[in-house]
Amino acid sequence: MDNVKNKVASELLRISAVKVQPDAPFTWASGWHSPFYCDNRKALSYPDVRDLIRDSLTDAIRGGFPEFDVIAGVATGAIAQGALVADRMGKPFVYVRSAPKDHGLANLIEGYLEPGSRVMVVEDLVSTGGSSLKAVEALRNAGCEVVGMVASFTYGFPVAEEAFAQAGVKLVTLTDYPAMLETAVASGYIRESSLGTLEEWRKNPSEWGK
């Protein structure tokens, strides 16, 4: 798995999916400020990287979650990734919205999902875990069993790890923040002098930059 971590991190860096801006931090939906941003959805525009992510997610599912019926992508970032994996594995696919549509059928889950189905969730990135676990809750409320979740990247925040543990959801990711920093420094993508700021941010992201 370490080889996969470094390979995926290297490819995301190659396509400039990672941005480091200590002096002009990003603001997340949670309100946190961050000097680091990973947009792994950019992989969709590069066929070789797209295939790597698809195949690596597929391998992670086969290795850790052999028994399930349906794949669910978390909107919007993991809709395409989830559909690619479902196609690769020959499984039905649905996706979970962040909120019900405000028109039409007002669906929260799009696609056909039979109550009682065992669902494998595909996510693109895990930060605090809030949106990811909201999708899990929606699937459970629909009468389904969530067998686990795979994602391309995680920051590995303790708050997320605790939330997943409390929700009883096993999470497997292709790469993570430490592997990304290690690969970025080794390749010269970021300067070693930036590591202090990036490590300080990860220790207390909710307060950093205030």
CSV table of C-alpha atoms in Angstrom, one decimal:
chain,number,residue,atom,x,y,z
A,1,MET,CA,0.0,0.0,0.0
A,2,ASP,CA,2.9,2.3,0.6
A,3,ASN,CA,3.9,2.1,-3.1
A,4,VAL,CA,0.4,3.1,-4.0
A,5,LYS,CA,0.5,6.0,-1.6
A,6,ASN,CA,3.7,7.4,-3.1
A,7,LYS,CA,2.6,6.6,-6.7
A,8,VAL,CA,-0.8,8.4,-6.3
A,9,ALA,CA,0.8,11.3,-4.5
A,10,SER,CA,3.5,11.6,-7.2
A,11,GLU,CA,0.9,11.6,-10.0
A,12,LEU,CA,-1.4,14.2,-8.3
A,13,LEU,CA,1.7,16.4,-7.8
A,14,ARG,CA,2.7,15.9,-11.5
A,15,ILE,CA,-0.7,17.3,-12.7
A,16,SER,CA,-0.6,20.2,-10.2
A,17,ALA,CA,-3.6,18.9,-8.3
A,18,VAL,CA,-1.9,20.2,-5.1
A,19,LYS,CA,-1.6,23.9,-4.2
A,20,VAL,CA,0.4,25.3,-1.4
A,21,GLN,CA,-0.3,28.9,-0.4
A,22,PRO,CA,0.8,29.8,3.1
A,23,ASP,CA,0.4,33.5,2.4
A,24,ALA,CA,-3.0,33.3,0.7
A,25,PRO,CA,-4.7,30.4,2.5
A,26,PHE,CA,-7.7,28.6,1.2
A,27,THR,CA,-11.0,28.6,3.0
A,28,TRP,CA,-12.9,25.3,3.3
A,29,ALA,CA,-16.6,24.7,3.5
A,30,SER,CA,-16.1,24.0,7.2
A,31,GLY,CA,-14.7,27.5,7.7
A,32,TRP,CA,-11.2,26.3,8.3
A,33,HIS,CA,-8.3,28.1,6.7
A,34,SER,CA,-5.6,26.0,5.0
A,35,PRO,CA,-2.3,26.7,3.3
A,36,PHE,CA,-2.7,23.4,1.4
A,37,TYR,CA,-5.3,22.3,-1.1
A,38,CYS,CA,-5.7,19.0,-2.9
A,39,ASP,CA,-8.0,18.9,-5.9
A,40,ASN,CA,-7.8,15.3,-7.0
A,41,ARG,CA,-10.8,15.7,-9.2
A,42,LYS,CA,-8.3,17.2,-11.6
A,43,ALA,CA,-7.2,13.6,-12.3
A,44,LEU,CA,-10.3,13.2,-14.4
A,45,SER,CA,-8.8,15.3,-17.1
A,46,TYR,CA,-5.7,13.1,-17.4
A,47,PRO,CA,-6.5,9.6,-18.7
A,48,ASP,CA,-3.4,7.9,-17.3
A,49,VAL,CA,-4.0,9.4,-13.8
A,50,ARG,CA,-7.7,8.7,-14.0
A,51,ASP,CA,-7.0,5.1,-14.8
A,52,LEU,CA,-4.5,4.9,-11.9
A,53,ILE,CA,-7.1,6.3,-9.4
A,54,ARG,CA,-9.9,4.0,-10.8
A,55,ASP,CA,-7.7,0.9,-10.7
A,56,SER,CA,-6.3,1.7,-7.3
A,57,LEU,CA,-9.7,2.3,-5.8
A,58,THR,CA,-10.9,-0.9,-7.4
A,59,ASP,CA,-8.0,-2.9,-5.9
A,60,ALA,CA,-8.6,-1.3,-2.5
A,61,ILE,CA,-12.2,-2.4,-2.6
A,62,ARG,CA,-11.4,-5.9,-3.7
A,63,GLY,CA,-8.8,-6.2,-1.0
A,64,GLY,CA,-10.8,-4.9,1.9
A,65,PHE,CA,-14.5,-5.2,1.0
A,66,PRO,CA,-15.2,-8.3,-1.1
A,67,GLU,CA,-19.0,-8.5,-0.4
A,68,PHE,CA,-21.3,-5.7,-1.5
A,69,ASP,CA,-24.1,-5.0,-3.9
A,70,VAL,CA,-23.9,-1.4,-5.0
A,71,ILE,CA,-21.3,1.4,-5.3
A,72,ALA,CA,-22.3,4.9,-4.1
A,73,GLY,CA,-20.4,8.0,-5.0
A,74,VAL,CA,-20.5,11.1,-2.8
A,75,ALA,CA,-21.5,14.2,-4.7
A,76,THR,CA,-20.0,16.0,-6.4
A,77,GLY,CA,-16.4,15.1,-6.3
A,78,ALA,CA,-16.7,11.3,-6.3
A,79,ILE,CA,-19.6,10.9,-8.8
A,80,ALA,CA,-17.2,10.4,-11.7
A,81,GLN,CA,-14.7,8.3,-9.7
A,82,GLY,CA,-17.5,6.1,-8.3
A,83,ALA,CA,-19.1,5.6,-11.7
A,84,LEU,CA,-15.7,4.6,-13.2
A,85,VAL,CA,-15.1,2.1,-10.4
A,86,ALA,CA,-18.6,0.7,-10.6
A,87,ASP,CA,-18.2,0.2,-14.4
A,88,ARG,CA,-14.8,-1.5,-13.8
A,89,MET,CA,-16.4,-3.9,-11.3
A,90,GLY,CA,-19.7,-4.4,-13.1
A,91,LYS,CA,-21.7,-3.1,-10.2
A,92,PRO,CA,-24.8,-0.8,-10.0
A,93,PHE,CA,-24.1,2.8,-9.2
A,94,VAL,CA,-25.9,5.6,-7.3
A,95,TYR,CA,-24.7,8.9,-5.9
A,96,VAL,CA,-25.6,10.8,-2.8
A,97,ARG,CA,-26.3,14.5,-2.9
A,98,SER,CA,-25.3,16.8,-0.1
A,99,ALA,CA,-29.0,17.9,0.1
A,100,PRO,CA,-32.2,16.8,-1.6
A,101,LYS,CA,-33.0,18.5,-4.9
A,102,ASP,CA,-35.3,21.5,-4.5
A,103,HIS,CA,-37.4,20.5,-7.5
A,104,GLY,CA,-38.7,17.4,-9.2
A,105,LEU,CA,-38.6,14.2,-7.1
A,106,ALA,CA,-36.5,16.0,-4.4
A,107,ASN,CA,-34.1,13.0,-4.4
A,108,LEU,CA,-31.2,12.8,-1.9
A,109,ILE,CA,-29.9,9.6,-3.5
A,110,GLU,CA,-29.9,9.4,-7.3
A,111,GLY,CA,-30.3,6.1,-9.1
A,112,TYR,CA,-32.1,2.9,-8.1
A,113,LEU,CA,-31.2,1.7,-4.6
A,114,GLU,CA,-33.0,-1.3,-3.2
A,115,PRO,CA,-33.5,-1.2,0.6
A,116,GLY,CA,-31.4,-3.8,2.3
A,117,SER,CA,-28.5,-3.4,-0.3
A,118,ARG,CA,-25.0,-3.6,0.9
A,119,VAL,CA,-23.3,-0.3,-0.3
A,120,MET,CA,-19.7,0.5,-0.9
A,121,VAL,CA,-19.1,4.2,-0.7
A,122,VAL,CA,-16.5,6.0,-2.9
A,123,GLU,CA,-15.3,9.5,-1.8
A,124,ASP,CA,-12.7,11.7,-3.4
A,125,LEU,CA,-11.2,13.4,-0.3
A,126,VAL,CA,-11.7,13.2,3.4
A,127,SER,CA,-11.0,16.2,5.5
A,128,THR,CA,-13.2,16.6,8.7
A,129,GLY,CA,-15.3,13.6,7.6
A,130,GLY,CA,-18.5,15.6,7.9
A,131,SER,CA,-19.8,15.4,4.3
A,132,SER,CA,-18.6,11.8,3.9
A,133,LEU,CA,-20.5,10.6,6.9
A,134,LYS,CA,-23.6,12.6,6.0
A,135,ALA,CA,-23.7,10.4,2.8
A,136,VAL,CA,-23.4,7.3,5.0
A,137,GLU,CA,-26.3,8.5,7.1
A,138,ALA,CA,-28.4,9.0,4.1
A,139,LEU,CA,-27.7,5.5,2.8
A,140,ARG,CA,-28.5,4.0,6.2
A,141,ASN,CA,-31.7,6.0,6.4
A,142,ALA,CA,-32.6,4.5,3.0
A,143,GLY,CA,-32.5,1.1,4.7
A,144,CYS,CA,-29.1,0.0,3.4
A,145,GLU,CA,-26.0,-1.4,5.0
A,146,VAL,CA,-22.8,0.6,4.4
A,147,VAL,CA,-19.9,-1.9,4.3
A,148,GLY,CA,-17.2,0.7,4.1
A,149,MET,CA,-15.6,3.7,2.2
A,150,VAL,CA,-12.7,4.2,0.0
A,151,ALA,CA,-11.2,7.6,-0.9
A,152,SER,CA,-8.3,8.9,-3.0
A,153,PHE,CA,-6.9,11.2,-0.3
A,154,THR,CA,-7.2,12.0,3.4
A,155,TYR,CA,-5.7,14.6,5.7
A,156,GLY,CA,-5.8,12.1,8.5
A,157,PHE,CA,-7.2,14.6,11.0
A,158,PRO,CA,-8.0,13.0,14.4
A,159,VAL,CA,-11.4,14.6,14.3
A,160,ALA,CA,-12.2,12.6,11.2
A,161,GLU,CA,-10.7,9.4,12.5
A,162,GLU,CA,-12.8,9.7,15.6
A,163,ALA,CA,-16.0,10.4,13.6
A,164,PHE,CA,-15.5,7.4,11.4
A,165,ALA,CA,-14.9,5.2,14.4
A,166,GLN,CA,-18.0,6.5,16.1
A,167,ALA,CA,-20.0,5.9,12.9
A,168,GLY,CA,-18.6,2.4,12.6
A,169,VAL,CA,-17.3,3.0,9.1
A,170,LYS,CA,-14.1,1.4,7.9
A,171,LEU,CA,-12.1,3.9,5.7
A,172,VAL,CA,-9.4,3.0,3.3
A,173,THR,CA,-7.5,5.7,1.3
A,174,LEU,CA,-5.0,5.6,-1.5
A,175,THR,CA,-2.8,8.3,-0.2
A,176,ASP,CA,-2.6,10.8,2.7
A,177,TYR,CA,-1.2,14.1,3.8
A,178,PRO,CA,2.2,12.8,5.2
A,179,ALA,CA,2.9,10.8,2.0
A,180,MET,CA,2.0,13.9,-0.1
A,181,LEU,CA,4.3,16.1,1.8
A,182,GLU,CA,7.1,13.6,1.7
A,183,THR,CA,6.7,13.1,-2.0
A,184,ALA,CA,6.4,16.9,-2.7
A,185,VAL,CA,9.6,17.7,-0.8
A,186,ALA,CA,11.5,14.9,-2.5
A,187,SER,CA,10.4,16.0,-5.9
A,188,GLY,CA,11.1,19.7,-5.3
A,189,TYR,CA,7.4,20.5,-5.7
A,190,ILE,CA,7.5,22.4,-2.3
A,191,ARG,CA,10.4,23.8,-0.4
A,192,GLU,CA,11.5,22.0,2.8
A,193,SER,CA,11.3,25.4,4.5
A,194,SER,CA,7.5,25.3,4.0
A,195,LEU,CA,7.2,22.1,6.0
A,196,GLY,CA,7.1,23.9,9.4
A,197,THR,CA,4.0,25.9,8.4
A,198,LEU,CA,2.3,22.8,6.8
A,199,GLU,CA,3.0,20.7,9.9
A,200,GLU,CA,1.8,23.4,12.3
A,201,TRP,CA,-1.4,23.8,10.3
A,202,ARG,CA,-2.2,20.1,10.5
A,203,LYS,CA,-1.7,20.0,14.3
A,204,ASN,CA,-4.5,22.5,14.8
A,205,PRO,CA,-6.3,23.3,11.5
A,206,SER,CA,-9.5,24.7,13.1
A,207,GLU,CA,-7.5,27.5,14.7
A,208,TRP,CA,-4.7,28.0,12.2
A,209,GLY,CA,-4.8,31.4,10.4
A,210,LYS,CA,-7.2,33.1,12.7
